[in-house]
Coordinates of N, CA, C and O in Angstrom, one line a residue:
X1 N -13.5 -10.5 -32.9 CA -12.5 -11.5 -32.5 C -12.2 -11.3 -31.0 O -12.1 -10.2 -30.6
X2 N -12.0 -12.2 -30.3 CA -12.2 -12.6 -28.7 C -10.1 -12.5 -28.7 O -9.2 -13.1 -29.2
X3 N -10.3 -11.5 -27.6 CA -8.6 -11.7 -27.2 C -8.6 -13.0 -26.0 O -9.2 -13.0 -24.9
X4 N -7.9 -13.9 -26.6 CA -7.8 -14.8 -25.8 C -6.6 -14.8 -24.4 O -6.3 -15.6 -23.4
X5 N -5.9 -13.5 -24.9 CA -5.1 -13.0 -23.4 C -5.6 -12.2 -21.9 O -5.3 -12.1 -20.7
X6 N -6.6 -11.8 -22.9 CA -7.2 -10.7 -21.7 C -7.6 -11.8 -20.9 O -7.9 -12.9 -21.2
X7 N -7.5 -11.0 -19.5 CA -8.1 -11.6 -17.7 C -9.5 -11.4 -17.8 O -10.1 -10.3 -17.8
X8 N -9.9 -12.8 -17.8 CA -11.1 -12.6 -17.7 C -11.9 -12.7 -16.2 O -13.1 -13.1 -16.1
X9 N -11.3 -12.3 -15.1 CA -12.1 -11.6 -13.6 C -12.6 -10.3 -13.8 O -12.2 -9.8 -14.9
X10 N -13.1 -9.8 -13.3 CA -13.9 -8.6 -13.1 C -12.9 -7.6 -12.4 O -13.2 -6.4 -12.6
X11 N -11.9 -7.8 -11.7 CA -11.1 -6.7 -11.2 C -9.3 -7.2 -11.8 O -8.8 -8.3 -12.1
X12 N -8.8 -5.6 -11.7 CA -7.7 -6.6 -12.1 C -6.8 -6.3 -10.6 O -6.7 -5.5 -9.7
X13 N -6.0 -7.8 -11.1 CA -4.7 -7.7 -10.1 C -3.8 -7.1 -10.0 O -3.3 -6.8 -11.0
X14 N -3.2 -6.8 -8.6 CA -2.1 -6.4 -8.5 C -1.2 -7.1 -8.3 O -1.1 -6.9 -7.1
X15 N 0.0 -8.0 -8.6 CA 0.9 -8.5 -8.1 C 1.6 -7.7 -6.6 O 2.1 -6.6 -6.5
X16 N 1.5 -8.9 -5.3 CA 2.3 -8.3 -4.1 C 3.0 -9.6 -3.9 O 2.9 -10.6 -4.6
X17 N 4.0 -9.4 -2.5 CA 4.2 -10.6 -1.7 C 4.1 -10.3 -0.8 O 4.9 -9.4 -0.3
X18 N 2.9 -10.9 0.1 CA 2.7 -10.4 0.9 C 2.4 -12.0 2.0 O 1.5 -12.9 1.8
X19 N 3.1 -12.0 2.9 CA 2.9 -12.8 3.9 C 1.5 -13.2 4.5 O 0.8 -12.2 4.7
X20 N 1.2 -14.1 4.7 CA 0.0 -14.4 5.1 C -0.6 -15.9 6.0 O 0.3 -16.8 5.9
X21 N -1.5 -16.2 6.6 CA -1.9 -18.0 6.6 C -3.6 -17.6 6.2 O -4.2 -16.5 6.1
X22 N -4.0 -19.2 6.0 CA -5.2 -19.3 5.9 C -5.5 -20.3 6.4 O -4.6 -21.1 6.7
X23 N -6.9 -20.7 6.8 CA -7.6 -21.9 7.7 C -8.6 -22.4 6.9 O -9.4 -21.6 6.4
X24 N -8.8 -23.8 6.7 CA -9.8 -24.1 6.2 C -10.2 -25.5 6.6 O -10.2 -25.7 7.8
X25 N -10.6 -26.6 5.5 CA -11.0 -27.6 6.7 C -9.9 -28.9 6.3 O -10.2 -30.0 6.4
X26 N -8.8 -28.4 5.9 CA -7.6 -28.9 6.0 C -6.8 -28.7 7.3 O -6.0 -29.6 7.6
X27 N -7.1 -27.4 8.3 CA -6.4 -27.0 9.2 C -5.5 -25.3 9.0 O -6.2 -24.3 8.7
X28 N -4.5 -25.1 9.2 CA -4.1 -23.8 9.2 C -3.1 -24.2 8.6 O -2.7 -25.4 8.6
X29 N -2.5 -23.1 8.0 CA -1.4 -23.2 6.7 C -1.3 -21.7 6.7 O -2.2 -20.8 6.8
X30 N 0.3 -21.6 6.6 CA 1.2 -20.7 6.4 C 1.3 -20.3 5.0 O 1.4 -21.2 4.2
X31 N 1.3 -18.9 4.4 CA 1.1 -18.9 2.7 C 1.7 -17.3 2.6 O 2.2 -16.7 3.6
X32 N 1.7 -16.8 1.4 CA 2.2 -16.1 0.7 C 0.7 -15.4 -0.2 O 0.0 -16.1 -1.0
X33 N 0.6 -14.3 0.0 CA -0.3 -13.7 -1.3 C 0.0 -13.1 -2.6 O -0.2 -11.9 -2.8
X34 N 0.3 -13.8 -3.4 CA 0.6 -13.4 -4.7 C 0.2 -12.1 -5.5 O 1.0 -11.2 -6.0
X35 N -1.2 -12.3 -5.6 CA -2.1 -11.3 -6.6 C -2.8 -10.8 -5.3 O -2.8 -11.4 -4.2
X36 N -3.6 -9.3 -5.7 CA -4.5 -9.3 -4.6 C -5.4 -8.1 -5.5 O -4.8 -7.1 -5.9
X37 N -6.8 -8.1 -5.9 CA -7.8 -7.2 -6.3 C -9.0 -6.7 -5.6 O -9.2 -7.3 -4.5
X38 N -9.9 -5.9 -5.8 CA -10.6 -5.6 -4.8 C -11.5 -7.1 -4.7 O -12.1 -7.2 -3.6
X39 N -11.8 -7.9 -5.4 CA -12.9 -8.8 -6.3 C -12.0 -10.5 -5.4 O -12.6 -11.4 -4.9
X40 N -10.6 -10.5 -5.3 CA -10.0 -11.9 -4.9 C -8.5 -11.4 -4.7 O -8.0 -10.3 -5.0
X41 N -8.0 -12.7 -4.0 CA -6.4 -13.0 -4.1 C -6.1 -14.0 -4.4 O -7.1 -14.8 -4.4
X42 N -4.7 -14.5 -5.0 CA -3.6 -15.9 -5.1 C -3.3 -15.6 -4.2 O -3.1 -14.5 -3.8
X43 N -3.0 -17.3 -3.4 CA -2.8 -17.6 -1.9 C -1.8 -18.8 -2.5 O -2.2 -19.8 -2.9
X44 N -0.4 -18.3 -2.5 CA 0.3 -19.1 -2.8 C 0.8 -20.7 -1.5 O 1.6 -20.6 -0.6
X45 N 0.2 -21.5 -1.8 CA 0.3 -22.5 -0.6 C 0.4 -24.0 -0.9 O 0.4 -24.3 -2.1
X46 N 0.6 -24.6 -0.2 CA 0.6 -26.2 -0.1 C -0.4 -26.9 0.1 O -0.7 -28.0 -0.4
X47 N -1.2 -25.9 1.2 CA -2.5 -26.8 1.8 C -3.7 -27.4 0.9 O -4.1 -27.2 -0.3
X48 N -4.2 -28.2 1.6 CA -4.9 -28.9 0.5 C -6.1 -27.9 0.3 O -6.5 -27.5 1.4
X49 N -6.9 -27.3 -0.8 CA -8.3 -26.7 -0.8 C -9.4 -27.6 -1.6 O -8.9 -28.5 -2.4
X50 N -10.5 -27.6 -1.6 CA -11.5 -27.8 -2.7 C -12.0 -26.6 -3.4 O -11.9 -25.5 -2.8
X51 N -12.7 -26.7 -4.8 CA -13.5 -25.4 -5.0 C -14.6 -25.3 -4.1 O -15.0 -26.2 -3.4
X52 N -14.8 -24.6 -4.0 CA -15.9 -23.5 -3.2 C -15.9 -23.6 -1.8 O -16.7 -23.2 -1.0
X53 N -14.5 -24.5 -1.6 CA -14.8 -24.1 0.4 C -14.2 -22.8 0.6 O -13.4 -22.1 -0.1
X54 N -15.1 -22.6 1.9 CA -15.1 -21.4 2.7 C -14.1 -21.8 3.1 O -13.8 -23.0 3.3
X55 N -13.1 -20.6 3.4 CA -11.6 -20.2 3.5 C -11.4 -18.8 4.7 O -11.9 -17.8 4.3
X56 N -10.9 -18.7 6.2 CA -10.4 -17.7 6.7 C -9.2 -17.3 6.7 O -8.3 -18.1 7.0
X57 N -9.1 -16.2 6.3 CA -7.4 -16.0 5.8 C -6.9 -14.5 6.3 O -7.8 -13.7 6.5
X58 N -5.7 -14.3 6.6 CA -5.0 -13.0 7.1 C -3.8 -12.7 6.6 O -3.0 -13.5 6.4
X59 N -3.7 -11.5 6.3 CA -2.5 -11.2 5.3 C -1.5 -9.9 6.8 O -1.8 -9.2 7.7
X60 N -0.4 -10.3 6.2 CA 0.3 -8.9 7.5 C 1.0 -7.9 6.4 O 2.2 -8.0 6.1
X61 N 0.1 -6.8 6.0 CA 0.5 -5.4 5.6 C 1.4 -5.2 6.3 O 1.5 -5.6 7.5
X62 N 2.4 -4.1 5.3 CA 3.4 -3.8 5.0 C 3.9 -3.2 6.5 O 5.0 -3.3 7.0
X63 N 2.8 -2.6 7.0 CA 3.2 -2.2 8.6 C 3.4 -2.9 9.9 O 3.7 -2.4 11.0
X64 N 3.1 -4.1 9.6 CA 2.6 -5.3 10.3 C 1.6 -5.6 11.3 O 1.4 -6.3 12.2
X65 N 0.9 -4.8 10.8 CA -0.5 -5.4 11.1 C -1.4 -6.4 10.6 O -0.9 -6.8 9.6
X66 N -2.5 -6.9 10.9 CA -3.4 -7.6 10.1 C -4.5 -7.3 9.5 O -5.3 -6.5 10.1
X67 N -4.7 -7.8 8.1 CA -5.9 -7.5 7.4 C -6.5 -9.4 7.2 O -6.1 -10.3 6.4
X68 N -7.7 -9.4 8.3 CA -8.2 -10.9 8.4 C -9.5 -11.0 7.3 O -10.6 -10.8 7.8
X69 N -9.6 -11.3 6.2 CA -11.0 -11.8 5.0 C -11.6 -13.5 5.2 O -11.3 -14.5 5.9
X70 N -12.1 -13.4 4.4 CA -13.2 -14.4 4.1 C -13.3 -14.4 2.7 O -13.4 -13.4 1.9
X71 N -13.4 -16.0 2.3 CA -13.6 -16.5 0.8 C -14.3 -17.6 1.0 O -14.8 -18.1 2.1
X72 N -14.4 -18.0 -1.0 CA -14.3 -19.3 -1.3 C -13.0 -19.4 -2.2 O -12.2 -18.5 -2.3
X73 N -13.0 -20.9 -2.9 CA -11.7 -21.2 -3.2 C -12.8 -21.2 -4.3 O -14.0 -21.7 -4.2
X74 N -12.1 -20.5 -5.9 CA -12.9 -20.0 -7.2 C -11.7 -21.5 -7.8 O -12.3 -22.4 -8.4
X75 N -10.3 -21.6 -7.7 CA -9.5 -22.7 -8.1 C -8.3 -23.0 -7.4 O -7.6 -22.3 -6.8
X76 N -8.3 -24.1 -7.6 CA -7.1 -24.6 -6.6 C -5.9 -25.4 -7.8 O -6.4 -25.8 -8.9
X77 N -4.6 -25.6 -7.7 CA -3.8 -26.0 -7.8 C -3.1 -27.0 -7.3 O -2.3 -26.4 -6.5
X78 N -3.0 -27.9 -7.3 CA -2.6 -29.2 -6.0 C -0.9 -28.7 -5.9 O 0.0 -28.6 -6.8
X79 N -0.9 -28.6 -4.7 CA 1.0 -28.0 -4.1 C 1.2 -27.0 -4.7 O 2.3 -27.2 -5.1
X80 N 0.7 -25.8 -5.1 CA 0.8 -24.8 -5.6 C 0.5 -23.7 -4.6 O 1.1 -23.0 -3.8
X81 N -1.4 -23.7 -5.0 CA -1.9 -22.7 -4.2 C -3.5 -22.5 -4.8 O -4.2 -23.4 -5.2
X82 N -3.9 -21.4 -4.6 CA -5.5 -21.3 -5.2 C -5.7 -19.9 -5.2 O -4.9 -19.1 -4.6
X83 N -6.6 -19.6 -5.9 CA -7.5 -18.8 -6.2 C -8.8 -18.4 -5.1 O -9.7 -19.2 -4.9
X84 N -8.7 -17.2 -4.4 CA -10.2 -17.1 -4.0 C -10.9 -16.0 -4.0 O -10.4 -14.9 -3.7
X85 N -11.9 -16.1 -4.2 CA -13.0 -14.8 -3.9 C -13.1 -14.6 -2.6 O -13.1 -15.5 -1.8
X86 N -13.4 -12.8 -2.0 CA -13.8 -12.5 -1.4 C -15.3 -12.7 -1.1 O -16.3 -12.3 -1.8
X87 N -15.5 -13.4 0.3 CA -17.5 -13.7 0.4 C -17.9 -12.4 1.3 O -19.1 -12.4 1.5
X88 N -17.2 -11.4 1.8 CA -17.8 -10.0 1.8 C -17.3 -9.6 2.0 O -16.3 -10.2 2.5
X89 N -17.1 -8.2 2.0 CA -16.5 -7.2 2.4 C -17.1 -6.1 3.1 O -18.2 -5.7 2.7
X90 N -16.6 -5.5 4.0 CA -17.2 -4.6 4.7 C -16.5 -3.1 4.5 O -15.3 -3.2 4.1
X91 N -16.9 -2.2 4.7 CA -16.3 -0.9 4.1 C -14.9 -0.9 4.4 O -14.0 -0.7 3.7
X92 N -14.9 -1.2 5.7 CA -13.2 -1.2 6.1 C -12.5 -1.8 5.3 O -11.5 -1.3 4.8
X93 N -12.9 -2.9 5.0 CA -12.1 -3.9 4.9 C -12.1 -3.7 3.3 O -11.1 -4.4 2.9
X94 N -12.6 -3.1 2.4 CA -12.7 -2.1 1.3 C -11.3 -1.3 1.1 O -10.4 -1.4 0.3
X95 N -11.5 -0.4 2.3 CA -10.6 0.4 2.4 C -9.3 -0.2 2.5 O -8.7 0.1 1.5
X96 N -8.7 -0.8 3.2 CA -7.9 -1.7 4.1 C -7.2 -2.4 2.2 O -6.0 -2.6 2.1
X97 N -8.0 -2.6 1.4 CA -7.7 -3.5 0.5 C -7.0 -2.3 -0.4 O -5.9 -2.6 -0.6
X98 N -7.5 -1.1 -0.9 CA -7.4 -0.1 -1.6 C -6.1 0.2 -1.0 O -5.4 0.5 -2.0
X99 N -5.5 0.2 0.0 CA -4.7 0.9 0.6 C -3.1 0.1 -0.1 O -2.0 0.5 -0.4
X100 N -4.2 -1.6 -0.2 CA -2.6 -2.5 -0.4 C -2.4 -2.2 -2.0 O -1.3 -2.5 -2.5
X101 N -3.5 -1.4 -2.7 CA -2.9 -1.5 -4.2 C -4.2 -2.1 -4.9 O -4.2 -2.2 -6.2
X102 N -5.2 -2.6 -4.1 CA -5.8 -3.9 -4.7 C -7.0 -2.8 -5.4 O -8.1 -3.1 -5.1
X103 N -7.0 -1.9 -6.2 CA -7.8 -1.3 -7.3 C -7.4 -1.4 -8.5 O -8.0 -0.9 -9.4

């Protein structure tokens, strides 16, 4: 029997709030990161997305610096926010993620 609670992504989330914007081809938008795993984040926002657009986005860790990624949008929410995958990662930016909790 199939647990129909379990998360079915490949990594799990961590719940943060963590300050952020993202750019896409709506323009740039001010946002909030909700979840964040090694695999994706919730990008809590307004802005308009579609599925699978490519998304640049930056989050400002807890020290206030920036951690700048790259997605697609996996789901969106209209005036909510969306869902996205990471489209690569680079060792740093690995690290950089592990640091925020996102294992």
């Amino acid at each position: 029997m199939e647990d129909s609670g379990r998360e079915r992504r490949g990594d799990e989330r961590k719940g943060v709030s963590l300050e952020a914007w993202w750019e896409g081809l709506s323009g740039r938008h001010e946002a909030r990161v909700s979840d964040i795993s090694m695999g994706g984040c919730y990008i809590d926002s307004p802005g308009k997305v579609s599925v699978g657009e490519f998304v640049l986005f930056s989050i400002r860790k807890p020290d206030g610096s920036r951690l700048t990624l790259r997605g697609h949008v996996a789901s969106a929410e209209i005036n909510i926010g969306f869902s996205l995958g990471y489209a690569f990662l680079t060792d740093e930016e690995q690290q950089e993620l592990k640091r925020l909790g996102a294992i």
